[in-house]
Each structure stands twice: as structure tokens, then as C-alpha cells.
XYZ file of C-alpha atoms in Angstrom:
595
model
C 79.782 130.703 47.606
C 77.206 131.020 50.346
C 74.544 133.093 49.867
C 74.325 133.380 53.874
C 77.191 134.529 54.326
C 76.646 137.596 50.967
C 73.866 138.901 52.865
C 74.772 139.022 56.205
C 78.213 140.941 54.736
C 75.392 143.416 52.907
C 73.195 143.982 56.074
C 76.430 145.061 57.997
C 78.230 146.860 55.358
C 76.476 150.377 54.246
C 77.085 150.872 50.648
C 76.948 154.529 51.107
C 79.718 154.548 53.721
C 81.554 152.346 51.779
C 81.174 154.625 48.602
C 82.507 157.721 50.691
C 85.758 156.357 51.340
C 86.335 156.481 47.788
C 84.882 159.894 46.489
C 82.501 162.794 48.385
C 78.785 161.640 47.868
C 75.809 164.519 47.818
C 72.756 163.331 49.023
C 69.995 164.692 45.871
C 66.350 162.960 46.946
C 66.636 159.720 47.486
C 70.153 158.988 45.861
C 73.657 160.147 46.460
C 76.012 161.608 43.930
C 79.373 162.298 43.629
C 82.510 162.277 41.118
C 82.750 158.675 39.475
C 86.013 157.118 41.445
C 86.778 154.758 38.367
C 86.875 157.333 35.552
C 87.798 161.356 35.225
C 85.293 163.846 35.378
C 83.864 166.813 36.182
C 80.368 167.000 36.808
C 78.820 164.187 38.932
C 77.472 160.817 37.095
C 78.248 158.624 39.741
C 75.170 157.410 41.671
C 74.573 155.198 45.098
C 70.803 154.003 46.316
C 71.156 153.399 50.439
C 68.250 151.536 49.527
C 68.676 149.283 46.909
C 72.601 148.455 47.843
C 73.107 149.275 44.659
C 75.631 151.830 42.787
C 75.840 152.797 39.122
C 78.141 155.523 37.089
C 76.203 157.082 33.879
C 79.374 158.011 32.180
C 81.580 154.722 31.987
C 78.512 152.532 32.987
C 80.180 150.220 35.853
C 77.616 149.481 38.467
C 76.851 146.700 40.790
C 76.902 146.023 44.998
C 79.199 146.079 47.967
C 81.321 143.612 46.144
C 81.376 144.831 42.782
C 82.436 147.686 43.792
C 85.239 146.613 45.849
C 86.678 144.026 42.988
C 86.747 147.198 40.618
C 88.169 149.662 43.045
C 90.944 147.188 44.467
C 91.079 145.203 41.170
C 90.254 142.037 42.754
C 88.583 138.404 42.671
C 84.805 138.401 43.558
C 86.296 135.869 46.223
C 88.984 138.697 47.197
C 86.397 141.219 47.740
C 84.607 138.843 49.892
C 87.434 138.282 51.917
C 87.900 142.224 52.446
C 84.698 143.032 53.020
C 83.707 139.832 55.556
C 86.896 141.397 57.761
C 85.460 144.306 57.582
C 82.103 143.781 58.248
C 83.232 141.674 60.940
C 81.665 138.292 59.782
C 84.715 135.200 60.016
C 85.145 134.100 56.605
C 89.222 133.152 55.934
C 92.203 134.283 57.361
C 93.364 137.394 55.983
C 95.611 137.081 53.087
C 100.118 137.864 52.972
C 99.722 140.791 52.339
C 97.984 142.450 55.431
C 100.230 145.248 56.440
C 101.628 146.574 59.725
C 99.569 149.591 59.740
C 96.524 147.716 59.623
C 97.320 145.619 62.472
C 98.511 148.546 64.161
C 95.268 150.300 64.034
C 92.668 147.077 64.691
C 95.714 147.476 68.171
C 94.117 150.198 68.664
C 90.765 149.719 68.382
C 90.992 146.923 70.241
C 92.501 149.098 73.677
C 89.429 151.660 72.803
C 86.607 149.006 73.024
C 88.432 147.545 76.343
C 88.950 151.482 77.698
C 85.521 152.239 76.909
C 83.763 149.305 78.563
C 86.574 149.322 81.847
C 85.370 153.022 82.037
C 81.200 152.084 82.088
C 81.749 149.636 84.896
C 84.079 152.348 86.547
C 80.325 154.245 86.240
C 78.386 151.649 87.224
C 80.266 150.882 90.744
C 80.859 152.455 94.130
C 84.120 154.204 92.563
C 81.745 156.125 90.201
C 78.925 157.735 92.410
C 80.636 160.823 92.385
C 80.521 160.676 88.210
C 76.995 159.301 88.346
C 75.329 162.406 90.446
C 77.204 164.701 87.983
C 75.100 163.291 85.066
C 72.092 163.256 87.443
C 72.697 167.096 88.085
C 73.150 167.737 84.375
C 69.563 165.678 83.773
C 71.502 162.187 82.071
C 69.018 159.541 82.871
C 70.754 156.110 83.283
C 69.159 154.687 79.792
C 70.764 157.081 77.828
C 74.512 156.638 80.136
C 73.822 153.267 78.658
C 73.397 154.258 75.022
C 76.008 156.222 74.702
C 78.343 153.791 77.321
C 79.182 156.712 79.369
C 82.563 155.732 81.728
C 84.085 157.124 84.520
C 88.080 157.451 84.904
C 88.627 158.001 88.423
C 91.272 160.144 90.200
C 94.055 157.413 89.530
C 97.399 157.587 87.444
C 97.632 153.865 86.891
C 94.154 152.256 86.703
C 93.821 151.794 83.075
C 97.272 151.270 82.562
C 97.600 148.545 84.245
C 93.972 146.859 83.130
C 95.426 147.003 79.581
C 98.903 145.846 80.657
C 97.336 142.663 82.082
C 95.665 142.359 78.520
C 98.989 141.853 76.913
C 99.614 145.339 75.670
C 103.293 146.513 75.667
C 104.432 150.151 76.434
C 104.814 151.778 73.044
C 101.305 150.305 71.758
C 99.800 152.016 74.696
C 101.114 155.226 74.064
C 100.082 154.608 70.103
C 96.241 153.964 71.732
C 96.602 157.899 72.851
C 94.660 156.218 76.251
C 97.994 156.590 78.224
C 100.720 158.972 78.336
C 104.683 158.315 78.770
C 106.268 160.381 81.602
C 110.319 161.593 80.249
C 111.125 162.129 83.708
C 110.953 158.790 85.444
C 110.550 156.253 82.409
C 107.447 155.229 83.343
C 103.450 155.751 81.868
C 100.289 156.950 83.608
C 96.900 157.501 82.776
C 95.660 160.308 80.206
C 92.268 160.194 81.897
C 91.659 160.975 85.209
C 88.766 161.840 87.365
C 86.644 162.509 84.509
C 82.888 161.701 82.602
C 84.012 159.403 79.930
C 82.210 160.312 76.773
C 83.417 157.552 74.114
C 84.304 158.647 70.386
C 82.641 156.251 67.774
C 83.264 156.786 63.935
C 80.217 156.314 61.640
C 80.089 152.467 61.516
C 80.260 152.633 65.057
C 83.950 151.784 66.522
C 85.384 153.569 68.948
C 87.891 155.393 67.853
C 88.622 157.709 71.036
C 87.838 159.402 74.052
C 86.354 162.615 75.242
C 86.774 163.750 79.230
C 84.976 166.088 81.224
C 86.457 166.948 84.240
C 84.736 167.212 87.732
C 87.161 169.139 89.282
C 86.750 172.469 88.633
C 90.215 173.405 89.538
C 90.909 171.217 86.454
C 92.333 172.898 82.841
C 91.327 171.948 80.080
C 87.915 171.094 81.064
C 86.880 168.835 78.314
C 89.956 166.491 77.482
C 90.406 164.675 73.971
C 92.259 161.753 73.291
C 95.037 162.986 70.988
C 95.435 162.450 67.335
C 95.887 158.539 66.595
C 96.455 156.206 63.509
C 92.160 155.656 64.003
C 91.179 158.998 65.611
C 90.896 162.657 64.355
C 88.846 165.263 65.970
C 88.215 166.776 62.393
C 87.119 163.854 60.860
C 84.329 162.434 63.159
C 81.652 163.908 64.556
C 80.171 162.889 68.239
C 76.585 161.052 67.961
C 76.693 160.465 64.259
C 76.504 156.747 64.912
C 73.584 157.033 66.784
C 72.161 159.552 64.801
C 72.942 158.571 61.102
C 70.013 156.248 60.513
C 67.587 158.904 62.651
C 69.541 161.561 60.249
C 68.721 159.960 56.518
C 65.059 159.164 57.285
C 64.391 162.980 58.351
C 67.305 164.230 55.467
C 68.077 166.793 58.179
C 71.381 167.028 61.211
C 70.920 168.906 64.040
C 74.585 170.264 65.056
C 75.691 171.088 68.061
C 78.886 172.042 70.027
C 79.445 169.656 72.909
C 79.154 166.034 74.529
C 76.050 166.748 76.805
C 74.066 169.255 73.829
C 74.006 165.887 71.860
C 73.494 163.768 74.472
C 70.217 165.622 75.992
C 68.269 166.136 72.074
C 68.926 162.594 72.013
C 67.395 161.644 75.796
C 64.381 163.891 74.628
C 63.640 161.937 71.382
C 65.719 164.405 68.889
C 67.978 161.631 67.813
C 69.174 163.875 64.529
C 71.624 165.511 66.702
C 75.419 165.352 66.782
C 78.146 167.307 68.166
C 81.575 168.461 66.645
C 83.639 167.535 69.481
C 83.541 170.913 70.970
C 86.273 172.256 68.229
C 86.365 174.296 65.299
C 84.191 172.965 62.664
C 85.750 171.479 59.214
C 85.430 170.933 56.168
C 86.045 166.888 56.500
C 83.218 167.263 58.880
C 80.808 169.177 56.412
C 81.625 166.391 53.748
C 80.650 163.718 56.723
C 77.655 165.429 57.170
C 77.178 165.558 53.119
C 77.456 162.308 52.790
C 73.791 161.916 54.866
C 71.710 164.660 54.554
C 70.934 167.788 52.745
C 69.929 169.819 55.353
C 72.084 170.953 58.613
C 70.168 173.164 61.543
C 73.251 174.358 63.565
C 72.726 175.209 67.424
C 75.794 177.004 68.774
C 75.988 178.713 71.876
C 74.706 182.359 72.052
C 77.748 183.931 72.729
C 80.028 186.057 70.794
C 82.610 183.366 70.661
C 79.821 180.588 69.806
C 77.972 183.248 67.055
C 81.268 183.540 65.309
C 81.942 179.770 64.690
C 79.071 179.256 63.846
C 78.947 181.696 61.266
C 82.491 180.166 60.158
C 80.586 176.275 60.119
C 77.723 177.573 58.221
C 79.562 179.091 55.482
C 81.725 175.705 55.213
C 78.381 173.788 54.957
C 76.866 175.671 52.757
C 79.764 175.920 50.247
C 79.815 171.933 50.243
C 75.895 172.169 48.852
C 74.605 171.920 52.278
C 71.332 174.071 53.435
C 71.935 175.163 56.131
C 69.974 177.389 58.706
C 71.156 178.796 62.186
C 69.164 179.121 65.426
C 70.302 181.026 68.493
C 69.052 180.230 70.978
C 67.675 182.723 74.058
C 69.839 184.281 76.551
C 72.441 182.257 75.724
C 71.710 179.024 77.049
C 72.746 175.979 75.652
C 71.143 173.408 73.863
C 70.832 170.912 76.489
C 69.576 173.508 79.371
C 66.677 175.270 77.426
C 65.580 171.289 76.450
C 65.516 170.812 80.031
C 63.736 173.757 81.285
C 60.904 173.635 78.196
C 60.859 171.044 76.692
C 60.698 168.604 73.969
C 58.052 170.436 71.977
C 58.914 173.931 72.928
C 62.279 173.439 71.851
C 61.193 171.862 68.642
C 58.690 174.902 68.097
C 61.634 177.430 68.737
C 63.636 176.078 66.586
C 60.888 175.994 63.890
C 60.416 179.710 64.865
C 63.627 181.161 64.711
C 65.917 179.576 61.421
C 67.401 182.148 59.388
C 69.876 180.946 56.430
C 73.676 181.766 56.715
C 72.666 185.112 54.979
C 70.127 186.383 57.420
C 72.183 185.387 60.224
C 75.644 186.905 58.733
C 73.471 189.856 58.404
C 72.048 189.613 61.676
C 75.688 189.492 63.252
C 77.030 191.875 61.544
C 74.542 194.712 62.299
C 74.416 194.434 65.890
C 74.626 197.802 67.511
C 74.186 200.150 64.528
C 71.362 201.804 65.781
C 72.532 205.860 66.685
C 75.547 205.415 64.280
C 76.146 208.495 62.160
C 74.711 208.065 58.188
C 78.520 208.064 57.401
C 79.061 204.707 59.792
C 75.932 203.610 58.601
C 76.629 203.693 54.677
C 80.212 202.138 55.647
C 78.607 198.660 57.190
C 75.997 198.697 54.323
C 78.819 198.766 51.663
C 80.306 195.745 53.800
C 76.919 193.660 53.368
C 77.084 194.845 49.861
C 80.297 192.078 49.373
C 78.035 189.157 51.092
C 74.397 189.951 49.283
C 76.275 189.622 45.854
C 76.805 186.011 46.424
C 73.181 185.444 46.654
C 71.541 183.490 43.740
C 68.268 183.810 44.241
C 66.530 187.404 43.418
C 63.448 187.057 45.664
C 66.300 186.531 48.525
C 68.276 189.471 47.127
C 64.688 191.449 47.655
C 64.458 190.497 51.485
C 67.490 190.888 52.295
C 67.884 194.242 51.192
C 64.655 194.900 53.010
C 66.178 193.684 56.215
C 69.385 195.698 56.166
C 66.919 199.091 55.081
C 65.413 198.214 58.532
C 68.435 197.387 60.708
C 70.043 200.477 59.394
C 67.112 202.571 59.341
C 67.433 203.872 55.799
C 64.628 203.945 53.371
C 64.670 200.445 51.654
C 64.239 202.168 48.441
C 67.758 204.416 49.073
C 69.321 200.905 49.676
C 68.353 199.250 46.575
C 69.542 202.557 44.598
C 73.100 202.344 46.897
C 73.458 198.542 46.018
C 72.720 198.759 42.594
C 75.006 201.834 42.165
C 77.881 199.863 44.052
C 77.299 196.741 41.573
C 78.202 199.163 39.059
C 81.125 200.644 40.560
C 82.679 197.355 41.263
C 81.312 195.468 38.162
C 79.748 192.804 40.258
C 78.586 189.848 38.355
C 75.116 190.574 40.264
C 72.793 187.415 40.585
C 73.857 184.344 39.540
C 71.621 182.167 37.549
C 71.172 178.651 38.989
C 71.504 176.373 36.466
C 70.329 172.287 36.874
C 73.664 170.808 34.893
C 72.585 167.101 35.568
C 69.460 166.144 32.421
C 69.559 162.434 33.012
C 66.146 161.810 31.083
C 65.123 163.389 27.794
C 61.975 162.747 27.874
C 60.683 164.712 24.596
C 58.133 163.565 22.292
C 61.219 163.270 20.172
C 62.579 160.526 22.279
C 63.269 157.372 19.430
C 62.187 154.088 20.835
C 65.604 152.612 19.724
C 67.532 154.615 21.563
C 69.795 152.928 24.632
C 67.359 154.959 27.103
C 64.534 153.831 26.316
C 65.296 150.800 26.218
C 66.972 150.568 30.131
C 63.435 152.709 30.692
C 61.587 149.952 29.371
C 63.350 146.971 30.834
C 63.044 148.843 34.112
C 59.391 149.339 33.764
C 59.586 145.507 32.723
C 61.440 143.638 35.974
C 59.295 145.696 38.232
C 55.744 145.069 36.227
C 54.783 141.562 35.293
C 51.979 142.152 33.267
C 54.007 144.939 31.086
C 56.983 141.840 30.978
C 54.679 139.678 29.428
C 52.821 141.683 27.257
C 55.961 143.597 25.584
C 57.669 140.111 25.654
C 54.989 138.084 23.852
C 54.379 140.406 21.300
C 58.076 141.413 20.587
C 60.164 139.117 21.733
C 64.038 140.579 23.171
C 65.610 140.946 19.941
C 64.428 144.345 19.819
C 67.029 145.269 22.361
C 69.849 146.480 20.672
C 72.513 146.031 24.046
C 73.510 142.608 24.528
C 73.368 142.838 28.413
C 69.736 144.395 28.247
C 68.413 140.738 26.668
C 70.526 138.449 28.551
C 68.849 140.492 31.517
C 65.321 140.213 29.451
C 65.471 136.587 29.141
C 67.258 136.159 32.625
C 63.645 137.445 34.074
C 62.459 135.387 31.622
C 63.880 132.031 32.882
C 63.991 132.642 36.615
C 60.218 134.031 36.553
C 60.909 135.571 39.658
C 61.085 139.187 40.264
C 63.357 139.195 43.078
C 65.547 141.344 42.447
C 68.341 141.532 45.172
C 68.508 137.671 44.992
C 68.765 137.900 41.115
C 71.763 140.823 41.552
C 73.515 138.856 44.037
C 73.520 135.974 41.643
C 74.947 138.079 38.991
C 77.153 139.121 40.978
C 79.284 136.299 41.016
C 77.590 133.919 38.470
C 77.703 136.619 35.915
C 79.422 139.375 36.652
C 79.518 140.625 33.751
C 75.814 141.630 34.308
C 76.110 143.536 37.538
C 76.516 146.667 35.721
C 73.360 146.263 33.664
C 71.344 144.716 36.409
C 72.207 147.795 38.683
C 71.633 150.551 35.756
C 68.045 149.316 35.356
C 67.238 149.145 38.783
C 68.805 152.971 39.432
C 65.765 153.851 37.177
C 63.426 155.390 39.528
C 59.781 154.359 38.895
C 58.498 157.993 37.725
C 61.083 157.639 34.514
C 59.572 154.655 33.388
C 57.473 154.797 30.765
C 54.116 154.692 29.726
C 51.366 152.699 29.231
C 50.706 154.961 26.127
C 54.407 154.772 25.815
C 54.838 151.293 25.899
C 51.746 150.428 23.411
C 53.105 152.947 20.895
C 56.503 150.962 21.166
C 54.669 147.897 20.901
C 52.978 149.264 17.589
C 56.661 150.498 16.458
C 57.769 147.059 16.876
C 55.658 145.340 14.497
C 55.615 148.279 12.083
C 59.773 147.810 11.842
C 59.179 143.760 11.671
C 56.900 144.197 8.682
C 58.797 146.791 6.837
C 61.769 144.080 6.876
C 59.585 141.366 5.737
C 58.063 143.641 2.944
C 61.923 144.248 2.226
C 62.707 140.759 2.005
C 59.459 139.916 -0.157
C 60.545 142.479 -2.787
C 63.897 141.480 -2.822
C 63.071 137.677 -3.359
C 60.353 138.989 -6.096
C 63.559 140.873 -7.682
C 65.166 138.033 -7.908
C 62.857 135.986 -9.636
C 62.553 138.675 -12.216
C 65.693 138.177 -12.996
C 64.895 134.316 -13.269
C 62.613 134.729 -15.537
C 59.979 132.468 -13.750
C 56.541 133.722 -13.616
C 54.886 131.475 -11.326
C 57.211 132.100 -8.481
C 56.716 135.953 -9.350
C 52.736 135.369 -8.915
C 53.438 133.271 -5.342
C 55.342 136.398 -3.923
C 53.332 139.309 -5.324
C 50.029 137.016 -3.895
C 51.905 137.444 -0.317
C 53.247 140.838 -0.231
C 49.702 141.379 -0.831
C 48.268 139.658 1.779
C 50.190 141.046 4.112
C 49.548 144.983 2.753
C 45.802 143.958 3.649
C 46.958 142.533 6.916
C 48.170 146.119 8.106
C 45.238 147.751 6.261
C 42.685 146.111 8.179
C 44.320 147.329 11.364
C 45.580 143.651 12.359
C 49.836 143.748 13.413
């Protein structure tokens, strides 16, 4: 197989996205973890590094890379997987097998039209027909850098423009109408343009195809303003979020999304150097979306517009965020401007520092939302709306928060915060509220007690991981004990696969394994999802080393005696003398300190 051609599959494949199609991934640290997709459980064991291409499950032990993972999911030839995952990644390998079905022709159709809309629209932009397009991005403070980026289009005022650009590409009626680009008219048999006389805002998914289109009118006259291309065998508005493929790599380095509503919000962070920032596609938020989001960051800073309207959904997106494990904190912004104007008028850092300024968690701002225009009510209206906050605050887990937010509602109500506390607590009562919820860390992946017996399996993938990635701890643990000691058969073929290559390169070795000795992927992943703060030791690993030869000398003493037992029986003295002579040297031997 060449090894070319497996690594320029890896760089374009992201193990992570792959992953996600399979099962919902939670980004904890540096890892992401989610419900093994080869084996039933309930609480998460199944683990992906972004970094190290690497996955591995810690309840049924399969691990491995990109193509590991597809010849276990799809149950498949390493040269299969290959085969899937070069057409996916884009890279010309062999010609796709039989068995490639109608649908998936049907949709590469489709993405095919999308690309071809999307760059017939940016030339549209670029020429005279698009001047009138061009100052409306100029008025709304687009420089031409970012058009570029984010291959802004322009569908001008015509019904058959596109239509017949495609046509002339070979596409037939009904696959046109599948593309959701162009629309069938009942009356007269005949198909027109979906866009027209619009900013063309192309829809990529995560790995970066486009998928669809947005449009924003510049007629006023025009209704709906912003246009989406309709629901397709590629494109859903509540799966895909605007930006993210700019954003994603900008949005795992910082572990933190910036969420907005619209096309422009999006596009303007990202002109200013806030490249975190995506957009929802100017719809109500969902929970696919959430679990998009999930799947790169653990932290979501949502930016909706000021308004009633705006307040509410995002209120509504929070809450879905936060019950798929996401924190999430909400800004509003001043008088009600959007995202992309107060960027504008202030500023880069000013924005950044307002935003710093004025988070509040989906409590506060529930809170916040809720107890607009109290002030004046009677104490009767007053204790009605605090026995409504009463059914949010006992969700909250964490007592300190309980504490402030109590405090808060005292002050927004204007009741003694002491009363309040008194009211809530009596209200737990009355309802039998489970109170505050203990938050309890269900994952222990490491015991790492003094208890911890050397010849355990974990120690022993902690050791060999401390091994591959330290050369002088290799050698010395290796010369002095050998790899017997290793009571897994995979953990010394790895051992004395270090051993032989004497390289510690470890994607090359991996990739090797993959489809030299596949069997090995597993074990060659689980040591290297060992993350260097478990390892153990040097005190560790010299008390080991001291264990070692205290468990090779007890054997030897055990063989000693049983040989001298035997010669009892035998009845021959000399050979009795010979044996006692060296169970006695060696008692001296471990006496005098020497192993």
C-alpha cells in the first residue's frame, strides 16, 4: 500500500468529524467522548484525540485511526476502507466499487450544481452585472477580502440565468429541481430561477462543501428577505451551521463558539479577526445544531439580537446547549444593535471587552428576562414571579450559584434577600424539591492509589506509555526486566516492536500496524491515549523495577527448593550440598542489597 497516499487521506480526513457521524462526541480537555458506537453502553468510554488521529474505547478496547475505524464500523478490508475513505477525502485511488448506490450519486449531483452555483454567483459579483450587489456589502462594511473568503455571489434580477448555465452543464430538469437551486413552474411546464436579485451567501457543511444557498434580497419590496435554499438530499437548515467551516479550526484552539443569528453577524466578527463565530442560518436553533457545536467546543457565547423576539430564542438556544453539556453564557448587546453594527461602530477590542463585561449564564439571563418590569408591582405580584423563579433555581447544581442567584432576585424584586431564602426554602418543602443536586465525576479512568499492584493491566499500558515516549525509561526498564513481565500479549509485541524499529515515531509505527498488523492498532492506540500526566513515576518505575527482580528471585528460590526436594527424595547427598551451596549464595546476593 502506499504510505503517500495513507497520509495524505489522514491530513484531509478529520478523525473527529469522522467519529461524529457515528455517535455524539463531548469535547472534555483535550479529548472527545462519547457513547462507544461498536458496543452498548451507558456512560461514555469511547475516546477520540484530534491530535493524535487516534481513537480508543475503554470498555471493549477497539482502537486505532481513520481506517481502523472505518473497517470495524462498515466491517470491511483495510483495502475497503481505503477505498471509502480516499473518495471521500477526495484523493483518486480506484473506482468505486458495485455497490455504490443511487442516492449517493444523487447527492455528489448535487453537490456538484452547488459548487458550479456558488462560483457562477462570485463572478456574477465580481462583474458589471454585480455593482449594485457589491455597494450593498460596501454599505454594510464587507471588505472585498472577506467577499472572497466566504465566495460571496450575486444572483441578479433574472428568471433563467442559472438555469440555463447548469443546463449547458448537462443537467436535466428533475436533477435541477432535486439541487433546490431552481424551481419548476405548474403553470407553464417550464423552470426558473430560485434566486434572484439577491447577496449570495453560500452554505458549506463542516468539511467544507457546499451544501446550499442563503439570499438576501436588495429589494426591499421583496418578502422573505433572507431566502434559503429548501431542504435537499445534502442540505438541512437544522443541521449546519453558517461559518463553522471557517471557524472550526479557529473554534477548537480557543475551545469556545461565538453564535450568532445571521449571514452578515458572522461575516463581520470574522472581517474583524473574531474567526470563532458562526451563525444559525437565521432560524430557530436545534438540538442537531447544539450537538454540532458539541462536537468542537465546550464553551458557546451566544449573541442574539436585543429584542424581545431575539431575547426569547435565545433563551430557548441556551437552554438546548446547555442541556447537551455545553457552557454556555449570553450577552445582549446595547440598544439593540446587532452584532455586526456595534463591531463596526467600536470596534474590535471594545466589542471583545463588552462581551467580557457583560456574560451571564442561562440562569442569570432567564432571570434577567423574566423580571423585567417588576418594579411597583404589588407584594402579591411580586411573591407570584418569585414562586415562578423558584421552578428554574431548583435545577441549579451548584450551591454558591444557588446563593447569588437568590441574591439577585431579593434585588430585582426588592424584598429582603433574607425573606427570599426563607420563601424558597419553605417552597422546597411544600413541593418536596430534590433541592441541589450533587455533581458527581462518573468517569475514574486512573486509580492511582498507593494500592495500585504493578501487575495489574493499567499499569502496565501506564508503563509502556511512559516507555514509547521516553527512551532512557525504554531502556532502562527493558534491560533490567526484559518484556516478559507484561502479562498482555499485544503490550510485548508492542514492547519489542519499539524494540526492533528503535524509532519512536509513532504515527509512522501506527500506520504500519495498521495494515501490517492490525491486530495491534488497538493496543498501539490505547497506549498512546495515555496522556503524559498518568504516566508513571520515576519513583514509580524504580519501585517496579525492584518488584521485578524481587518476583524473578522468589521463582528461582522456588525452583532451587523444589530441585533440593527432589534430591531428598534421591537420596544423594552431594547434589543436596550443590543446591543448598546456591540457594545460599543467592540469599546473600539479596542481603547485600545487589538484585
Amino acid at each position: 500500500m502506499n504510505e503517500q497516499l495513507l497520509r495524505t487521506i489522514e491530513d484531509r480526513i478529520d478523525i473527529v468529524e469522522l467519529v461524529s457521524e457515528s455517535t455524539d462526541l463531548v469535547r472534555k480537555g483535550s479529548r472527545y467522548w462519547g457513547l462507544c458506537p461498536f458496543h452498548s453502553e451507558k456512560t461514555p468510554s469511547f475516546s477520540v484525540s484530534a491530535e493524535k488521529r487516534l481513537f480508543y474505547c475503554f470498555g471493549c478496547h477497539v482502537g486505532g485511526n481513520i481506517f481502523t475505524f472505518v473497517m470495524k464500523r462498515d466491517n470491511l478490508s483495510f483495502k475497503e476502507a481505503v477505498e471509502v475513505l480516499a473518495a471521500k477525502a477526495g484523493v483518486e485511488y480506484v473506482p468505486k466499487s458495485d455497490g455504490a448506490k443511487k442516492r449517493k450519486r444523487d447527492e455528489e449531483r448535487i453537490i456538484e450544481m452547488n459548487e458550479l452555483a456558488a462560483a457562477y454567483y462570485h463572478q456574477l459579483l465580481k462583474s458589471d452585472k454585480g455593482a449594485r450587489a457589491r455597494r450593498y456589502l460596501e454599505e454594510r462594511g464587507v471588505d472585498w477580502e472577506t467577499a472572497v473568503a466566504f465566495q460571496l455571489g450575486y444572483a441578479p434580477d433574472e428568471w433563467r440565468g442559472l438555469l440555463e448555465y447548469l443546463i449547458s452543464r448537462g443537467y436535466s430538469g428533475p436533477q435541477l429541481v432535486a439541487s433546490g437551486l431552481i424551481k419548476r413552474s405548474p403553470v407553464k411546464d417550464s423552470y426558473y430561477d430560485v434566486f434572484r436579485d439577491r447577496v449570495i451567501f453560500p452554505i458549506r457543511n463542516k468539511s467544507g462543501t457546499v451544501v446550499g444557498m442563503g439570499g438576501r434580497s436588495l429589494n426591499p419590496a421583496d418578502i422573505p428577505k433572507y431566502l434559503n435554499t429548501p431542504e435537499t438530499a445534502v442540505f438541512s437548515k437544522r443541521d449546519n451551521l453558517y461559518g463553522l467551516f471557517q471557524a472550526r479550526d479557529h473554534v477548537r484552539r480557543l475551545n469556545e463558539a461565538i453564535l450568532v443569528e445571521g449571514y452578515m453577524d458572522c461575516i463581520m466578527l470574522h472581517q474583524y479577526g473574531i474567526r470563532q463565530a458562526v451563525a444559525s442560518l437565521g432560524t430557530a436553533f436545534t438540538i442537531e445544531q447544539a450537538r454540532l457545536l458539541r462536537g468542537y467546543t465546550e464553551r458557546v457565547v451566544l449573541i442574539y439580537d436585543g429584542d424581545q423576539a431575539g431575547q426569547r430564542e435565545a433563551l430557548r438556544a441556551a437552554e438546548l446547549m446547555s442541556k447537551e453539556g455545553l457552557k454556555v453564557e449570553v450577552v445582549v448587546l446595547p440598544e439593540d444593535q446587532d452584532p455586526d453594527e456595534y463591531i463596526m461602530v467600536k470596534g474590535k477590542e471594545e466589542f471583545l471587552q463588552y462581551i467580557k463585561n457583560n456574560k451571564k449564564n442561562p440562569m442569570e439571563f432567564k432571570l434577567d428576562f423574566k423580571l423585567r418590569g417588576v418594579e411597583g408591582q404589588s407584594l402579591v405580584e411580586k411573591l407570584a414571579v418569585l414562586h415562578e423563579t423558584f421552578c428554574d433555581l431548583q435545577q441549579v447544581k451548584s450551591l454558591l450559584e444557588l446563593e447569588n442567584h437568590l441574591a439577585f432576585v431579593a434585588r430585582k424584586l426588592e424584598l429582603p434577600e433574607n425573606a427570599v431564602r426563607r420563601e424558597f426554602r419553605v417552597w422546597q418543602r411544600k413541593t418536596r424539591s430534590i433541592g441541589i443536586i450533587r455533581n458527581r465525576n462518573s468517569i475514574n479512568r486512573y486509580n492511582k492509589g498507593d494500592k495500585e499492584k504493578f501487575a495489574s493491566p493499567e499499569f502496565q499500558v501506564r508503563l509502556l506509555a511512559k516507555m514509547v515516549n521516553d527512551e532512557n525509561t525504554f531502556k532502562r526498564v527493558f534491560e533490567t526486566c526484559g518484556t516478559k513481565f507484561f502479562t498482555d500479549p499485544g503490550l510485548r509485541k508492542v514492547a519489542a516492536l519499539f524494540q526492533e524499529k528503535g524509532s519512536f515515531h509513532h504515527g509512522q509505527l501506527i500506520a504500519e500496524a495498521v495494515h501490517n498488523l492490525p491486530e495491534l492498532a488497538a493496543t498501539l492506540a490505547r497506549i498512546e491515549m495515555v496522556e503524559e500526566e498518568n504516566w508513571p513515576s520515576d519513583h514509580e518505575v524504580e519501585k517496579f523495577i525492584r518488584e521485578v527482580k524481587r518476583r524473578k528471585m522468589e521463582r528461582k528460590w522456588q525452583r532451587l527448593l523444589t530441585e533440593i526436594e527432589a534430591e531428598k527424595n534421591k537420596g544423594d547427598f552431594y547434589d543436596i550440598l550443590r543446591l543448598i551451596l546456591e540457594t545460599d549464595h543467592h540469599l546473600r546476593i539479596q542481603e547485600g542489597g545487589e538484585l
